Short mmCIF file of C-alpha atoms (C1' of nucleotides) in Angstrom, two decimals:
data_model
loop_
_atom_site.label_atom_id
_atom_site.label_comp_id
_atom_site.label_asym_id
_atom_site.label_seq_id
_atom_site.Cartn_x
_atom_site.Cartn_y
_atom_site.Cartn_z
CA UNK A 1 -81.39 59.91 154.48
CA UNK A 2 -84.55 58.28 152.80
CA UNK A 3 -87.64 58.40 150.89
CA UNK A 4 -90.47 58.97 153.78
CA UNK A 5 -92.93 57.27 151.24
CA UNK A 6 -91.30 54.18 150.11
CA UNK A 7 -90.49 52.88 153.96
CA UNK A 8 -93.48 50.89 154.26
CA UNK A 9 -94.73 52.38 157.95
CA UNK A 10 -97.17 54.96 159.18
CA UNK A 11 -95.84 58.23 159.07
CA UNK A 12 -96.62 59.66 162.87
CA UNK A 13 -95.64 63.20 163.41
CA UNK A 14 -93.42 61.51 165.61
CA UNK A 15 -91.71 59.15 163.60
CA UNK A 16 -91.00 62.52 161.19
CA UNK A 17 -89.29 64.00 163.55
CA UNK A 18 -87.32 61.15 165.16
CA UNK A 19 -86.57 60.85 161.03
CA UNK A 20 -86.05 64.54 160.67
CA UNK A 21 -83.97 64.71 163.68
CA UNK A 22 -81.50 61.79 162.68
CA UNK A 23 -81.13 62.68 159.19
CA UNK A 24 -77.52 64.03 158.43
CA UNK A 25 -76.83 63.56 162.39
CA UNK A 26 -73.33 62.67 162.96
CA UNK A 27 -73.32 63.00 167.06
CA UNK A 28 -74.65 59.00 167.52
CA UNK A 29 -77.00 60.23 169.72
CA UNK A 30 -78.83 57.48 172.40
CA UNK A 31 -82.71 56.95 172.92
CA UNK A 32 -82.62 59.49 175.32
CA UNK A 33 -80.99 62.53 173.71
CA UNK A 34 -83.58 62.14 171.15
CA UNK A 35 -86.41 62.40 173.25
CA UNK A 36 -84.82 65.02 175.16
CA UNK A 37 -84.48 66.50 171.74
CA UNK A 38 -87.89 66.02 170.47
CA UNK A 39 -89.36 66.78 173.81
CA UNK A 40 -89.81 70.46 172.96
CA UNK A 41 -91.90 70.08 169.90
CA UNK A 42 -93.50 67.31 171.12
CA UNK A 43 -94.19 67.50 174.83
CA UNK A 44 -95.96 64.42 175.50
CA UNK A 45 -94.19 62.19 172.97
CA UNK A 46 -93.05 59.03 175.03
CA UNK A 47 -89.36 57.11 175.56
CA UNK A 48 -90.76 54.23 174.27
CA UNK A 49 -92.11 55.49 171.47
CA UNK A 50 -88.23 56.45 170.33
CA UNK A 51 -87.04 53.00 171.47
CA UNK A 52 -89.85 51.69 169.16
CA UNK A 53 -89.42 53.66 166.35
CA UNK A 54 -85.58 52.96 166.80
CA UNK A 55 -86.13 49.56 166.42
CA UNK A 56 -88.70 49.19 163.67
CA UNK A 57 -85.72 51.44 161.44
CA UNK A 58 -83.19 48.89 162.88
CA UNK A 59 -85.31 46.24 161.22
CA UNK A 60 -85.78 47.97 157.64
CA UNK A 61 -82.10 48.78 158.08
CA UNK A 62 -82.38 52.82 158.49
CA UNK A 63 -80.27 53.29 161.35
CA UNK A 64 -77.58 51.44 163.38
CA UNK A 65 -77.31 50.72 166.43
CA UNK A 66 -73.98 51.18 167.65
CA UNK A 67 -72.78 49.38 170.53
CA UNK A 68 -69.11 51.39 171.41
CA UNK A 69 -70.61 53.02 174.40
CA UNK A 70 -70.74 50.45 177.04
CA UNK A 71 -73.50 52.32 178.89
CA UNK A 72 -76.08 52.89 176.58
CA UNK A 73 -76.71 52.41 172.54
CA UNK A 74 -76.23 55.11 170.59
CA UNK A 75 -78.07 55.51 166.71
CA UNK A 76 -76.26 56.13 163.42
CA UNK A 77 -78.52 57.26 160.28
CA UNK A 78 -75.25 56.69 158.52
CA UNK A 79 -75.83 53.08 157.76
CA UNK A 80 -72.99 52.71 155.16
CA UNK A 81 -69.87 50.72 156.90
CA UNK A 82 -67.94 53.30 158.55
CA UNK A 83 -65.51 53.59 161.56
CA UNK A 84 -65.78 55.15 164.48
CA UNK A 85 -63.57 57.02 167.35
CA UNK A 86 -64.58 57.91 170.49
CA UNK A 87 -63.72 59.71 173.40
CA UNK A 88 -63.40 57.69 176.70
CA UNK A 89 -63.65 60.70 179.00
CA UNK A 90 -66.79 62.37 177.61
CA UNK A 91 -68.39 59.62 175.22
CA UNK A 92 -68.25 61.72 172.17
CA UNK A 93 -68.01 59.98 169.09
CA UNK A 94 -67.31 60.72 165.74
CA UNK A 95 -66.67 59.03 162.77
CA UNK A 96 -63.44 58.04 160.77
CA UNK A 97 -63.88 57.94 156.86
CA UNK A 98 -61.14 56.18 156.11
CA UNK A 99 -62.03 53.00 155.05
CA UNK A 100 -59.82 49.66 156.18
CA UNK A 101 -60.36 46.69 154.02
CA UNK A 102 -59.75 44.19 156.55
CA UNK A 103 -60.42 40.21 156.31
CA UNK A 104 -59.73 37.25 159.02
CA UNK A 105 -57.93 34.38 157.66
CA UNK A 106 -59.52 30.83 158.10
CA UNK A 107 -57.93 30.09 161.32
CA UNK A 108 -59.39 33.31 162.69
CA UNK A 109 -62.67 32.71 161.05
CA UNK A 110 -63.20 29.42 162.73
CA UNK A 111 -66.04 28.06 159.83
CA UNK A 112 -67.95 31.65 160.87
CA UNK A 113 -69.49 33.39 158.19
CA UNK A 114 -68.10 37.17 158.27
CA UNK A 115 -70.70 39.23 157.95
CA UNK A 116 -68.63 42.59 158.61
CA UNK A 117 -66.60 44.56 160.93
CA UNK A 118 -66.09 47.76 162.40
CA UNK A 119 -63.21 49.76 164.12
CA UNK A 120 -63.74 51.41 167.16
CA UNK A 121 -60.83 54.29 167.66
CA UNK A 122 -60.61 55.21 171.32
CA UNK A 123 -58.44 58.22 172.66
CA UNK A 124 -59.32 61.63 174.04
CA UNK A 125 -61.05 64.46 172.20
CA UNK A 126 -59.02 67.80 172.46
CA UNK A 127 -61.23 69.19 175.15
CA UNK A 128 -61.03 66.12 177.47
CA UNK A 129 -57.15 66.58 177.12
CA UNK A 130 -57.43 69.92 178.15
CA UNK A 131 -58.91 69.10 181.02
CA UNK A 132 -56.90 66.53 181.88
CA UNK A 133 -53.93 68.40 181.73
CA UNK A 134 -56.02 71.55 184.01
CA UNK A 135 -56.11 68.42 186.36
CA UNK A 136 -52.53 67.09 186.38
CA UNK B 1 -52.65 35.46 183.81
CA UNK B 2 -51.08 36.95 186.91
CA UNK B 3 -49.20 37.00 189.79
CA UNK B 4 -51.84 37.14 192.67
CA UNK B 5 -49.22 38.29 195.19
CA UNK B 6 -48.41 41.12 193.38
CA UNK B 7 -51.91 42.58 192.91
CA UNK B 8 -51.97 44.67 195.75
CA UNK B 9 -55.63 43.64 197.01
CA UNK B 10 -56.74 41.01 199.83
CA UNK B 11 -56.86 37.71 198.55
CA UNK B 12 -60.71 36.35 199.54
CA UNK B 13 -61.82 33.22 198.13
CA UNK B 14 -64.24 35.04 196.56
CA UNK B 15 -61.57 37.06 194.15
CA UNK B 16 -59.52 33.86 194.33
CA UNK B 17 -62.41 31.57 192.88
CA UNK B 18 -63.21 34.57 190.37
CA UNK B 19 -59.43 34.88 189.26
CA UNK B 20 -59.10 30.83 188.87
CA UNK B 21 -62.35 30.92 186.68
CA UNK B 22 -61.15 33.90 184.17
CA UNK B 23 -57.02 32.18 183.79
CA UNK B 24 -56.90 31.03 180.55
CA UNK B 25 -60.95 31.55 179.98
CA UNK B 26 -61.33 32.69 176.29
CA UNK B 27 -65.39 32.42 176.47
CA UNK B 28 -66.00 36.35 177.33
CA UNK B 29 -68.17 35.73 179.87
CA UNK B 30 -70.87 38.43 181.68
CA UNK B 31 -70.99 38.86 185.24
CA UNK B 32 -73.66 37.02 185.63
CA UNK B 33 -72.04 33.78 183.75
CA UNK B 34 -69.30 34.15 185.85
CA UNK B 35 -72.05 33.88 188.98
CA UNK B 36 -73.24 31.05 187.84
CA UNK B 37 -70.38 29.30 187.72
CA UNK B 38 -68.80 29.77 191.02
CA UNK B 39 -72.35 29.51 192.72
CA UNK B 40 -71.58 26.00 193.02
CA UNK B 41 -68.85 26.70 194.41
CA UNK B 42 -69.70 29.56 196.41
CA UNK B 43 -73.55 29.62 196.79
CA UNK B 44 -73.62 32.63 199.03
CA UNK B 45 -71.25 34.51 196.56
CA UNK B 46 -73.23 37.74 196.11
CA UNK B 47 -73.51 38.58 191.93
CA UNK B 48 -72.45 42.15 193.36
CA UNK B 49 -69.01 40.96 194.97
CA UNK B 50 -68.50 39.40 191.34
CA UNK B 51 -69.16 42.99 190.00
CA UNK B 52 -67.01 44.81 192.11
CA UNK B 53 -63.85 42.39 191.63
CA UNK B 54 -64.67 42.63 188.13
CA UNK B 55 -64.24 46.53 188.15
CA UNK B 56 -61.49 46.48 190.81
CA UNK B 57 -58.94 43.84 188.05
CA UNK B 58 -60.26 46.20 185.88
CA UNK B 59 -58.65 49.37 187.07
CA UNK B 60 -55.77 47.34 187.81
CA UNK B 61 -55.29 46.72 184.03
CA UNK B 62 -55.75 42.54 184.93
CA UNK B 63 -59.15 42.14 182.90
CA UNK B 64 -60.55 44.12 179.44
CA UNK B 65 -64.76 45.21 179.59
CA UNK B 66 -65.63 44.61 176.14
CA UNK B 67 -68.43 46.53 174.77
CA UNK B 68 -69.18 44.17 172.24
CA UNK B 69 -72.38 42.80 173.28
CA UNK B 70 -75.18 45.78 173.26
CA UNK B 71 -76.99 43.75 176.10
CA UNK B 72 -74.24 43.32 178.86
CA UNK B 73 -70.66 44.03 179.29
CA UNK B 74 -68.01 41.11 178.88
CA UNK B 75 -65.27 40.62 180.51
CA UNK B 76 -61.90 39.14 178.93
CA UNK B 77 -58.80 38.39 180.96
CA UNK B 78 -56.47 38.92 177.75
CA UNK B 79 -55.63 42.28 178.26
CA UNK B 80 -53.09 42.41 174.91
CA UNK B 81 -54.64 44.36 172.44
CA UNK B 82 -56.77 41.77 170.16
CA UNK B 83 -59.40 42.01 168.36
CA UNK B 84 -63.06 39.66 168.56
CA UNK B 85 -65.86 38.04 166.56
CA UNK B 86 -68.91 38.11 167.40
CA UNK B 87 -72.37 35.70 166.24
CA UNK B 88 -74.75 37.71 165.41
CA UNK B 89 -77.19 35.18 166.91
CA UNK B 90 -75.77 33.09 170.11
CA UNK B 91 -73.33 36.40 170.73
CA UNK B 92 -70.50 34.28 170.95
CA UNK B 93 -67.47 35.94 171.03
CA UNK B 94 -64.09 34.39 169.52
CA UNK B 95 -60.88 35.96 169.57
CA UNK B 96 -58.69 37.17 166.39
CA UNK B 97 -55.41 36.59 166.83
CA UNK B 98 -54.40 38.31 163.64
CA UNK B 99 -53.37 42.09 164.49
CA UNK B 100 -54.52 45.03 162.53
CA UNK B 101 -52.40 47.81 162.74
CA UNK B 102 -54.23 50.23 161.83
CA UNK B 103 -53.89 54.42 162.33
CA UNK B 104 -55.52 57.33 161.89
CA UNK B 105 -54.59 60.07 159.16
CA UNK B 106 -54.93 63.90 160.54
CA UNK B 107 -58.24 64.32 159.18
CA UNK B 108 -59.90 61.37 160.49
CA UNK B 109 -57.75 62.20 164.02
CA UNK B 110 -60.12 65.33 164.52
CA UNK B 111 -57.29 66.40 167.10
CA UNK B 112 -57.94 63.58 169.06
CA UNK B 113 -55.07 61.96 170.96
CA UNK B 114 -55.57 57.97 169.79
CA UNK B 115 -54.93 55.40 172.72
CA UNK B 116 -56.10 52.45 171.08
CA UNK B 117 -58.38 50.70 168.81
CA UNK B 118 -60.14 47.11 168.57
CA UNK B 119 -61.75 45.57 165.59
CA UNK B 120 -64.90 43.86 166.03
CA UNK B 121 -65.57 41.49 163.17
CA UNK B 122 -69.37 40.25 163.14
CA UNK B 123 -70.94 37.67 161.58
CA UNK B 124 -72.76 33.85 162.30
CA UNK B 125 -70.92 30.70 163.77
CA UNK B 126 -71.34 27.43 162.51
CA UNK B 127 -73.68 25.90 165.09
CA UNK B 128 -76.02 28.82 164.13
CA UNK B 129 -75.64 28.87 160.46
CA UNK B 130 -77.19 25.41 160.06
CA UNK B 131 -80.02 26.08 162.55
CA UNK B 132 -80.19 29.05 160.14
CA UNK B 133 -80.53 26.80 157.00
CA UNK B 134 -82.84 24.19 159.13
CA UNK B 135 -85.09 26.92 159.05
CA UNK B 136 -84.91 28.37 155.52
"C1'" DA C 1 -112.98 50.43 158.88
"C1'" DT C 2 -108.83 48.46 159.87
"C1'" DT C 3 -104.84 48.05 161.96
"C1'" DA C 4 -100.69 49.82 163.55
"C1'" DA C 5 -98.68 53.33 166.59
"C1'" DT C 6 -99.00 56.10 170.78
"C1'" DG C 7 -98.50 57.16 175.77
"C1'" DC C 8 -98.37 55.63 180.05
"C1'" DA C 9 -97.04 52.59 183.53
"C1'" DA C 10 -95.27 48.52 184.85
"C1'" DA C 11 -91.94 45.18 184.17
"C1'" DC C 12 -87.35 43.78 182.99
"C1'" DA C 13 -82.31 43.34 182.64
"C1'" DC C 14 -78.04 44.89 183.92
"C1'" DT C 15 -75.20 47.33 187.16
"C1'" DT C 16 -74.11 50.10 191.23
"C1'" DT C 17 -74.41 51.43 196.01
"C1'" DG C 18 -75.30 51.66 201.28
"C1'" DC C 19 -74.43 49.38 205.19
"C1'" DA C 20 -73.85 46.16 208.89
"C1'" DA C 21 -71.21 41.97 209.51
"C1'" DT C 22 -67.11 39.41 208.37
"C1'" DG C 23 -62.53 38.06 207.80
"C1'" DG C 24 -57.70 38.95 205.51
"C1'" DA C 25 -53.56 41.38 206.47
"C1'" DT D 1 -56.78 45.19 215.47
"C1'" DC D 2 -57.86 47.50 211.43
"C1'" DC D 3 -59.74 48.29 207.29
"C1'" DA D 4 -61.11 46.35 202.99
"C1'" DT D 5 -64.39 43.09 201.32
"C1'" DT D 6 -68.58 40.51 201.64
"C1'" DG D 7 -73.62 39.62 201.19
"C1'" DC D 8 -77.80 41.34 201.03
"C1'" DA D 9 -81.17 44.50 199.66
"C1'" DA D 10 -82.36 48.57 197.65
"C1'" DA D 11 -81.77 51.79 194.25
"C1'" DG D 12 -80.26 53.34 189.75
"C1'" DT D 13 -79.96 53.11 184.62
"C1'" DG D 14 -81.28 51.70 180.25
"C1'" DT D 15 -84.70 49.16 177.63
"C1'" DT D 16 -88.93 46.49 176.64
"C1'" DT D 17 -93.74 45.31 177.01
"C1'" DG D 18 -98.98 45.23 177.97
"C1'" DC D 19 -102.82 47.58 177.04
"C1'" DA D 20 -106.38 50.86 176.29
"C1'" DT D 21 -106.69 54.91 173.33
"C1'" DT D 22 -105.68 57.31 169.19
"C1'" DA D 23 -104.83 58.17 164.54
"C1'" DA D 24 -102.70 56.92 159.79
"C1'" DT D 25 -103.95 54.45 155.91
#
DNA sequence: ATTAATGCAAACACTTTGCAATGGA
DNA sequence: TCCATTGCAAAGTGTTTGCATTAAT
């Protein structure tokens, strides 16, 4: 995900693992499930720290903060533009690959500057569904 | 924006005043801006009765909860599928009229059963591009 | 040695809920 | 009259902040 040594920050033992923990992560997790995560190795490692740490990445542009889930944010070490899709039962999301080239015309820009987009796929993963159907 | 006989809910002033100020409204507003202006109004109006009508037109299908805006939830009484565009800066959300009509190939699908999707398009407006420049 | 990061608690912002009183149907 | 809705307050989440202590550089 990155070079530890070229990001310009102290390198806590917490901040590795919040780092080691994200890297390659593809299940967007929120604040929380990290420091649920991290709360085994590191018993008396604090919320705010992750929120922190969160947001000092967010700044240098490590992770993303995704903002699909109306509840809560959830993190993305992916930082390339991707896409996502997510489940509206149990909140899963994953990510789409394809890639959609898409651009407003100047009506729709209204003298913005577009800085980028992002698709957000809703449906219902395959165990939701089953469920649903158990249910109907 | 609808047909307030055919709702199917009792018609207060309250839900009246709420349904007046979201006709036509294509500002996204929060709860809370929608408090504030029908506490005029209504000063006794309760931000929780605003809430609850909110999430009753909701389930009715008569409003859209955008998750747009990582701070608060925004509400849009255009409930055809269209897409937004956000300033990074003063949040303001515009609307894009141009559709996208975009799918899902099997892999990206992940047996998911797609409902919908919504492209938010992000970038700055013009009011806060030149307070931008004012201070570069 | 310096200075930033930590942990804790308190504060904050947004949203939901319990409940007695009210008022539409 | 009846039952849903209101207003208020309290509680519930998610997130941020102040500050003394700790630890990376």
């Amino acid at each position: 995900m990155m070079k530890y040594k070229e990001i310009g920050f102290k390198l806590t033992p917490q901040r590795l693992a919040i780092l080691d923990y994200l890297e390659g992560n593809t299940a967007h997790p929120s604040a929380e499930e990290i420091d649920r995560a991290l709360s085994e190795k590191f018993p008396t490692m604090s919320l705010a720290t992750v929120y922190n740490t969160l947001e000092t990445l967010r700044q240098k542009g490590l992770v993303q903060e995704l903002s699909i889930d109306p509840d809560k944010k959830r993190f993305d070490p992916n930082i390339r533009p991707h896409n996502h899709l997510m489940c509206i039962d149990c909140r899963r999301i994953i990510d789409v690959h394809t890639n959609f080239d898409l651009s407003l015309n100047d009506r729709d820009k209204a003298n913005f500057i577009v800085l980028g987009h992002h698709v957000e796929f809703y449906g219902r993963c395959p165990e939701c569904r089953k469920a649903a159907e158990g249910r109907a």
